[in-house]
Coordinates of N, CA and C in Angstrom, one line a residue:
Q1 N 3.5 21.2 22.8 CA 3.3 21.1 21.4 C 4.0 19.7 21.0
V2 N 3.2 18.9 20.2 CA 3.8 17.7 19.7 C 4.6 17.8 18.5
R3 N 5.7 17.3 18.4 CA 6.6 17.3 17.2 C 7.3 15.9 16.9
L4 N 7.2 15.6 15.7 CA 7.8 14.4 15.2 C 8.9 14.9 14.2
V5 N 10.1 14.6 14.3 CA 11.2 15.1 13.5 C 12.0 14.1 12.9
E6 N 11.9 13.8 11.5 CA 12.7 12.8 10.8 C 14.1 13.3 10.4
S7 N 15.0 12.3 10.4 CA 16.3 12.6 10.0 C 16.8 11.3 9.3
G8 N 18.0 11.5 8.6 CA 18.7 10.4 8.1 C 18.5 10.1 6.6
G9 N 17.6 10.9 6.0 CA 17.4 10.8 4.6 C 18.6 11.3 3.8
G10 N 18.6 11.0 2.5 CA 19.7 11.5 1.7 C 19.7 10.7 0.4
L11 N 20.8 10.8 -0.3 CA 21.0 10.2 -1.6 C 21.9 8.9 -1.5
V12 N 21.5 7.9 -2.0 CA 22.2 6.7 -1.9 C 22.1 5.9 -3.3
Q13 N 23.1 5.1 -3.6 CA 23.0 4.2 -4.8 C 22.2 3.0 -4.5
S14 N 21.6 2.5 -5.7 CA 20.8 1.3 -5.6 C 21.6 0.2 -4.9
G15 N 21.0 -0.6 -4.1 CA 21.6 -1.6 -3.2 C 22.1 -1.1 -1.9
G16 N 22.2 0.2 -1.7 CA 22.7 0.8 -0.6 C 21.8 0.8 0.6
S17 N 22.2 1.3 1.8 CA 21.3 1.4 3.0 C 21.2 2.8 3.6
L18 N 20.2 3.1 4.2 CA 20.0 4.1 5.1 C 19.2 3.9 6.3
R19 N 19.5 4.7 7.3 CA 18.6 4.5 8.6 C 18.0 5.8 8.9
L20 N 16.7 5.8 8.9 CA 15.9 7.0 9.2 C 15.6 6.9 10.8
S21 N 15.6 8.1 11.3 CA 15.3 8.3 12.7 C 14.1 9.2 12.8
C22 N 13.2 9.1 13.8 CA 12.2 10.0 14.2 C 12.3 10.3 15.6
T23 N 12.4 11.6 15.9 CA 12.5 12.0 17.3 C 11.1 12.6 17.7
A24 N 10.5 12.1 18.7 CA 9.2 12.6 19.2 C 9.4 13.6 20.4
S25 N 8.7 14.7 20.4 CA 8.7 15.5 21.5 C 7.2 15.9 21.8
G26 N 6.9 16.2 23.1 CA 5.5 16.7 23.4 C 4.6 15.5 23.7
I27 N 5.1 14.3 23.4 CA 4.3 13.2 23.7 C 5.3 12.1 24.1
N28 N 4.8 11.1 24.9 CA 5.5 9.9 25.3 C 5.0 8.8 24.3
I29 N 5.8 8.3 23.4 CA 5.4 7.4 22.4 C 5.0 6.1 22.8
T30 N 5.2 5.7 24.1 CA 5.0 4.3 24.6 C 3.6 3.8 24.3
P31 N 2.6 4.5 24.5 CA 1.2 3.9 24.2 C 0.8 4.1 22.8
Y32 N 1.7 4.7 21.9 CA 1.3 4.9 20.5 C 1.8 3.8 19.6
A33 N 0.9 3.6 18.7 CA 1.4 2.9 17.4 C 2.2 3.9 16.6
V34 N 3.3 3.5 16.1 CA 4.1 4.3 15.3 C 4.6 3.6 14.0
G35 N 5.0 4.5 13.1 CA 5.4 3.8 11.9 C 5.9 4.9 10.8
W36 N 5.9 4.4 9.5 CA 6.3 5.3 8.4 C 5.5 5.1 7.3
Y37 N 5.3 6.2 6.7 CA 4.6 6.3 5.4 C 5.6 7.0 4.4
R38 N 5.3 6.8 3.0 CA 6.2 7.4 2.1 C 5.3 8.0 0.9
Q39 N 5.7 9.0 0.3 CA 5.1 9.6 -0.8 C 6.1 10.0 -2.0
A40 N 5.8 9.2 -3.0 CA 6.8 9.5 -4.2 C 6.1 10.6 -5.1
P41 N 6.9 11.3 -5.9 CA 6.3 12.3 -6.7 C 5.1 11.8 -7.7
G42 N 4.1 12.5 -7.6 CA 2.9 12.1 -8.5 C 2.0 10.9 -7.9
K43 N 2.4 10.3 -6.7 CA 1.8 9.3 -6.2 C 1.1 9.6 -4.7
E44 N 0.2 8.7 -4.4 CA -0.4 8.9 -3.0 C 0.6 8.4 -2.0
R45 N 0.3 8.9 -0.8 CA 1.1 8.5 0.4 C 0.7 7.1 0.7
E46 N 1.7 6.3 1.0 CA 1.5 4.7 1.2 C 2.2 4.3 2.5
L47 N 1.6 3.4 3.2 CA 2.1 2.9 4.4 C 3.4 2.0 4.1
V48 N 4.5 2.2 4.8 CA 5.6 1.4 4.7 C 5.7 0.4 5.7
T49 N 5.5 0.8 6.9 CA 5.7 -0.2 8.1 C 5.2 0.6 9.3
S50 N 4.7 -0.4 10.2 CA 4.2 0.1 11.5 C 4.7 -0.8 12.5
I51 N 4.6 -0.3 13.8 CA 4.9 -1.1 15.0 C 3.9 -0.7 16.0
T52 N 3.3 -1.7 16.7 CA 2.3 -1.4 17.7 C 3.0 -1.1 19.0
R53 N 2.3 -0.6 20.0 CA 2.8 -0.3 21.3 C 3.4 -1.6 22.0
G54 N 2.8 -2.8 21.5 CA 3.3 -4.1 22.0 C 4.3 -4.7 21.3
G55 N 4.8 -4.0 20.2 CA 6.0 -4.4 19.4 C 5.6 -5.2 18.2
T56 N 4.4 -5.5 17.8 CA 4.0 -6.2 16.6 C 4.3 -5.3 15.4
T57 N 4.9 -5.9 14.5 CA 5.3 -5.1 13.3 C 4.5 -5.5 12.0
N58 N 4.4 -4.6 11.2 CA 3.7 -4.8 9.9 C 4.5 -4.2 8.8
Y59 N 4.6 -4.8 7.6 CA 5.3 -4.3 6.5 C 4.6 -4.4 5.3
A60 N 4.7 -3.4 4.4 CA 4.2 -3.5 3.0 C 4.9 -4.5 2.3
D61 N 4.3 -5.1 1.3 CA 4.9 -6.2 0.6 C 6.2 -5.7 -0.2
F62 N 6.2 -4.4 -0.6 CA 7.3 -3.9 -1.3 C 8.6 -3.7 -0.6
V63 N 8.5 -3.7 0.8 CA 9.7 -3.5 1.6 C 9.9 -4.8 2.4
Q64 N 9.2 -5.8 2.3 CA 9.4 -7.0 3.1 C 10.6 -7.6 2.9
G65 N 11.4 -7.8 4.0 CA 12.7 -8.5 4.0 C 13.8 -7.5 3.7
R66 N 13.5 -6.2 3.5 CA 14.5 -5.3 3.1 C 14.5 -4.1 4.3
F67 N 13.5 -3.8 4.8 CA 13.3 -2.7 5.9 C 13.1 -3.3 7.2
A68 N 13.5 -2.6 8.2 CA 13.1 -3.0 9.6 C 12.8 -1.8 10.3
I69 N 11.6 -1.9 11.1 CA 11.3 -0.7 12.0 C 11.6 -1.2 13.4
S70 N 11.9 -0.2 14.1 CA 12.1 -0.4 15.7 C 11.8 0.8 16.4
R71 N 11.7 0.6 17.7 CA 11.2 1.8 18.5 C 12.0 1.7 19.8
D72 N 12.4 2.9 20.4 CA 13.1 3.0 21.7 C 12.2 3.9 22.5
N73 N 11.3 3.3 23.3 CA 10.4 4.2 24.1 C 11.1 5.0 25.1
A74 N 12.2 4.6 25.7 CA 13.0 5.3 26.7 C 13.5 6.6 26.0
E75 N 13.9 6.5 24.8 CA 14.5 7.7 24.0 C 13.5 8.4 23.2
N76 N 12.2 7.9 23.2 CA 11.1 8.6 22.4 C 11.5 8.5 20.9
M77 N 12.1 7.5 20.5 CA 12.7 7.4 19.0 C 12.0 6.3 18.4
V78 N 11.9 6.5 17.0 CA 11.4 5.4 16.1 C 12.4 5.4 15.0
Y79 N 12.8 4.2 14.5 CA 13.9 4.0 13.5 C 13.3 3.2 12.3
L80 N 13.9 3.4 11.2 CA 13.7 2.6 9.9 C 14.9 2.3 9.3
Q81 N 15.4 1.0 9.4 CA 16.6 0.6 8.7 C 16.2 0.1 7.4
M82 N 16.8 0.8 6.4 CA 16.4 0.4 4.9 C 17.6 -0.2 4.2
N83 N 17.5 -1.3 3.8 CA 18.6 -2.1 3.1 C 18.2 -2.4 1.7
N84 N 19.3 -2.7 0.8 CA 19.1 -3.1 -0.6 C 18.0 -2.2 -1.1
L85 N 18.3 -0.8 -1.0 CA 17.4 0.2 -1.5 C 17.4 0.2 -3.1
K86 N 16.2 0.5 -3.6 CA 15.9 0.5 -5.0 C 15.4 1.9 -5.5
P87 N 15.7 2.2 -6.8 CA 15.2 3.5 -7.2 C 13.7 3.7 -6.9
D88 N 12.8 2.6 -6.9 CA 11.4 2.8 -6.6 C 11.2 3.2 -5.2
D89 N 12.3 3.2 -4.4 CA 12.1 3.6 -2.9 C 12.3 5.1 -2.8
T90 N 12.6 5.8 -3.8 CA 12.7 7.1 -3.8 C 11.4 7.8 -3.4
A91 N 11.4 8.7 -2.4 CA 10.2 9.2 -1.9 C 10.4 10.0 -0.6
V92 N 9.5 10.9 -0.2 CA 9.6 11.5 1.0 C 9.0 10.6 2.1
Y93 N 9.8 10.3 3.2 CA 9.3 9.3 4.2 C 8.9 10.1 5.4
Y94 N 7.7 9.7 5.8 CA 7.0 10.4 7.0 C 6.9 9.5 8.2
C95 N 7.2 10.0 9.4 CA 7.1 9.3 10.6 C 5.6 9.7 11.1
Y96 N 4.9 8.7 11.7 CA 3.7 9.2 12.4 C 3.5 8.4 13.7
A97 N 2.7 8.9 14.6 CA 2.4 8.3 15.8 C 0.9 8.4 16.0
N98 N 0.3 7.3 16.3 CA -1.2 7.2 16.3 C -1.7 6.6 17.7
M99 N -2.7 7.2 18.2 CA -3.4 6.6 19.3 C -5.0 7.0 19.1
F100 N -5.3 8.1 19.7 CA -6.8 8.5 19.5 C -6.7 9.5 18.2
R101 N -5.5 10.0 18.0 CA -5.3 10.9 16.8 C -4.0 10.7 16.2
T102 N -3.6 11.2 15.1 CA -2.4 10.9 14.3 C -1.6 12.1 14.3
F103 N -0.3 12.0 14.7 CA 0.6 13.0 14.6 C 1.6 12.7 13.4
W104 N 2.0 13.8 12.7 CA 2.9 13.5 11.6 C 4.2 14.3 11.7
G105 N 5.2 13.8 11.1 CA 6.5 14.5 10.9 C 6.4 15.3 9.7
Q106 N 7.5 16.1 9.3 CA 7.5 17.0 8.2 C 8.1 16.2 7.0
G107 N 8.7 15.0 7.2 CA 9.2 14.1 6.1 C 10.7 14.4 6.0
T108 N 11.3 13.4 5.3 CA 12.8 13.4 5.1 C 12.9 12.7 3.6
Q109 N 13.6 13.4 2.8 CA 13.7 12.9 1.4 C 14.8 11.7 1.3
V110 N 14.4 10.6 0.7 CA 15.1 9.6 0.3 C 15.3 9.4 -1.2
T111 N 16.5 9.5 -1.7 CA 16.7 9.3 -3.2 C 17.6 8.3 -3.4
V112 N 17.2 7.4 -4.2 CA 18.0 6.2 -4.6 C 18.3 6.2 -6.1
S113 N 19.5 6.3 -6.5 CA 20.0 6.4 -7.8 C 20.2 5.0 -8.4
A114 N 20.0 4.9 -9.6 CA 20.1 3.6 -10.3 C 21.7 3.2 -10.5

């Protein structure tokens, strides 16, 4: 059974930082593209960032320069370092892994207060 479990969310003040983690089990993430989406209340899910199996990263314009994705294939982990957080970053953050199909985590809440 494939599972992706996010952790590290919480409440932080504007300008603060959080580091999200995604632990994968049931798959070896090495050949997968992995990344993070987020969904704010009343809005559609949107791509935040991704990293290919070769290490190429992609970021949404709204997090460029503030967020950094990384992966540790040996530990089967994906990370999202979020700096200079803004209230607009408040959302549920979802980890995913994609190759021929996409696996999703259950999400972790990030709340940024003004």
